[in-house]
Amino acid sequence: FYATGVFYKIKKSECIVNQEYIDNVSCVLKPISWTRSEISMDCDLKVNLTDIKMVVDVFYKDSSNMYHPFAVKFTFDICHLLRGKEMNFLEKYAKEHFLNMTNLNHSCPIVGHVYARKFRLDETWFPHLPLQTYKIRFHFSNGKPARYLGVVWIYIEVMEDYYKNRRPRPKALMGL
């Protein structure tokens, strides 16, 4: 069920925020190797966030270079997630990333400086996706009625492991 022999490489990221609620935003992509890259994000909150929702949409790129919705859309209540109530496997995956890669290690309200360090998509946790390019939208809102906080776009490429199907070199050529 989970991906083996493929890599999820983040190719590009964009952070767009509502300046009314969030300030001093940085969104930095750092390449690690030809198969890995990580994102580090920082921002300062101007107000206390007490009811945060995150909607995750996945889009795939077709042969005409247009992005279309991939049959996946998830909605997470971040405050509920951080309280640790009953969770399905996707909520556990999201919570694991929040606890390990951000400073969101407590329940709501969330105030002050928020960061995410070394965010990456790990193929050992993530279900297998077909080999192509995707973009993932993380849309954040707060309160009822929902007020737009921001969007993080992550562009990824699902690539096959180059070394998976590589034939071993003959021993006679090893000494050359």
C-alpha positions as semicolon CSV with decimal commas, in nm:
position;residue;x (nm);y (nm);z (nm)
1;F;0,000;0,000;0,000
2;Y;0,279;0,245;0,081
3;A;0,528;0,363;-0,176
4;T;0,846;0,168;-0,236
5;G;1,086;0,250;-0,513
6;V;0,951;0,604;-0,560
7;F;1,044;0,947;-0,427
8;Y;0,828;1,250;-0,354
9;K;1,046;1,550;-0,437
10;I;0,918;1,898;-0,358
11;K;0,997;2,113;-0,661
12;K;0,845;2,448;-0,561
13;S;0,649;2,612;-0,279
14;E;0,439;2,927;-0,243
15;C;0,305;3,083;0,075
16;I;0,022;3,335;0,042
17;V;-0,125;3,484;0,362
18;N;-0,390;3,728;0,480
19;Q;-0,187;4,027;0,607
20;E;-0,469;4,109;0,849
21;Y;-0,387;3,799;1,058
22;I;-0,031;3,694;0,965
23;D;0,293;3,888;0,919
24;N;0,666;3,829;0,845
25;V;0,617;3,523;0,626
26;S;0,903;3,320;0,482
27;C;0,873;3,001;0,280
28;V;1,213;2,852;0,186
29;L;1,272;2,539;-0,022
30;K;1,603;2,364;0,043
31;P;1,723;2,086;-0,191
32;I;1,888;1,799;-0,004
33;S;1,970;1,567;-0,296
34;W;1,831;1,493;-0,641
35;T;1,550;1,294;-0,474
36;R;1,487;1,503;-0,162
37;S;1,401;1,859;-0,068
38;E;1,258;2,025;0,242
39;I;1,056;2,335;0,318
40;S;1,106;2,567;0,614
41;M;0,828;2,816;0,689
42;D;0,801;3,097;0,945
43;C;0,532;3,351;1,030
44;D;0,412;3,576;1,311
45;L;0,047;3,571;1,414
46;K;-0,116;3,906;1,486
47;V;-0,418;3,750;1,662
48;N;-0,492;3,441;1,871
49;L;-0,614;3,151;1,657
50;T;-0,871;2,938;1,836
51;D;-1,056;2,737;1,569
52;I;-0,815;2,652;1,284
53;K;-0,926;2,442;0,988
54;M;-0,697;2,307;0,717
55;V;-0,825;2,183;0,381
56;V;-0,582;1,975;0,175
57;D;-0,648;1,949;-0,200
58;V;-0,436;1,746;-0,442
59;F;-0,414;1,828;-0,814
60;Y;-0,234;1,632;-1,088
61;K;-0,069;1,767;-1,400
62;D;-0,190;1,619;-1,728
63;S;-0,018;1,600;-2,070
64;S;-0,139;1,951;-2,161
65;N;0,038;2,095;-1,852
66;M;-0,292;2,176;-1,682
67;Y;-0,365;2,083;-1,320
68;H;-0,687;1,895;-1,245
69;P;-0,833;1,780;-0,912
70;F;-0,702;1,443;-0,801
71;A;-0,977;1,248;-0,627
72;V;-0,852;1,357;-0,284
73;K;-0,968;1,638;-0,055
74;F;-0,925;1,633;0,322
75;T;-1,043;1,868;0,593
76;F;-0,867;1,877;0,930
77;D;-0,961;2,060;1,247
78;I;-0,613;2,154;1,371
79;C;-0,726;2,224;1,729
80;H;-0,905;1,888;1,746
81;L;-0,596;1,721;1,597
82;L;-0,362;1,876;1,855
83;R;-0,593;1,775;2,143
84;G;-0,532;1,413;2,035
85;K;-0,888;1,292;2,005
86;E;-0,984;0,986;1,797
87;M;-0,800;0,987;1,465
88;N;-0,787;0,801;1,136
89;F;-0,454;0,722;0,967
90;L;-0,443;1,053;0,774
91;E;-0,501;1,253;1,090
92;K;-0,225;1,052;1,262
93;Y;0,006;1,131;0,968
94;A;-0,080;1,503;0,991
95;K;-0,039;1,508;1,370
96;E;0,298;1,331;1,346
97;H;0,418;1,600;1,103
98;F;0,281;1,882;1,321
99;L;0,451;1,751;1,635
100;N;0,785;1,664;1,472
101;M;0,827;1,954;1,230
102;T;0,651;2,254;1,388
103;N;0,630;2,434;1,719
104;L;0,258;2,345;1,738
105;N;0,296;2,100;2,025
106;H;0,006;2,229;2,235
107;S;-0,367;2,274;2,193
108;C;-0,537;2,596;2,084
109;P;-0,520;2,895;2,111
110;I;-0,212;2,941;1,896
111;V;-0,028;3,271;1,940
112;G;0,300;3,439;1,844
113;H;0,566;3,293;1,616
114;V;0,480;2,973;1,425
115;Y;0,733;2,772;1,227
116;A;0,774;2,448;1,036
117;R;1,123;2,306;0,987
118;K;1,239;2,039;0,744
119;F;0,888;1,964;0,612
120;R;0,901;1,684;0,356
121;L;0,674;1,417;0,216
122;D;0,796;1,081;0,337
123;E;0,729;0,793;0,100
124;T;0,728;0,540;0,385
125;W;0,415;0,702;0,532
126;F;0,249;0,834;0,219
127;P;0,028;0,617;-0,007
128;H;0,165;0,538;-0,354
129;L;0,075;0,792;-0,622
130;P;0,119;0,747;-0,999
131;L;0,446;0,883;-1,142
132;Q;0,373;1,243;-1,244
133;T;0,370;1,600;-1,113
134;Y;0,123;1,717;-0,848
135;K;0,043;2,030;-0,658
136;I;-0,095;2,019;-0,306
137;R;-0,289;2,308;-0,157
138;F;-0,303;2,358;0,220
139;H;-0,579;2,615;0,282
140;F;-0,599;2,753;0,638
141;S;-0,898;2,931;0,792
142;N;-0,998;3,036;1,143
143;G;-1,325;3,078;1,329
144;K;-1,692;3,056;1,249
145;P;-1,769;3,196;0,999
146;A;-1,438;3,091;0,849
147;R;-1,187;3,370;0,789
148;Y;-0,915;3,311;0,531
149;L;-0,567;3,287;0,691
150;G;-0,354;3,170;0,401
151;V;-0,261;2,907;0,147
152;V;0,054;2,702;0,106
153;W;0,106;2,551;-0,241
154;I;0,355;2,265;-0,271
155;Y;0,452;2,132;-0,612
156;I;0,586;1,776;-0,602
157;E;0,714;1,526;-0,851
158;V;0,670;1,155;-0,794
159;M;0,981;0,993;-0,937
160;E;1,087;0,634;-0,969
161;D;1,397;0,523;-0,785
162;Y;1,677;0,521;-1,040
163;Y;1,872;0,252;-0,856
164;K;1,576;0,016;-0,806
165;N;1,602;-0,147;-1,151
166;R;1,974;-0,098;-1,203
167;R;2,164;-0,411;-1,298
168;P;2,483;-0,488;-1,109
169;R;2,808;-0,434;-1,300
170;P;2,997;-0,746;-1,408
171;K;3,285;-0,830;-1,175
172;A;3,536;-0,813;-1,461
173;L;3,461;-0,441;-1,505
174;M;3,476;-0,359;-1,134
175;G;3,858;-0,338;-1,131
176;L;3,876;-0,093;-1,421
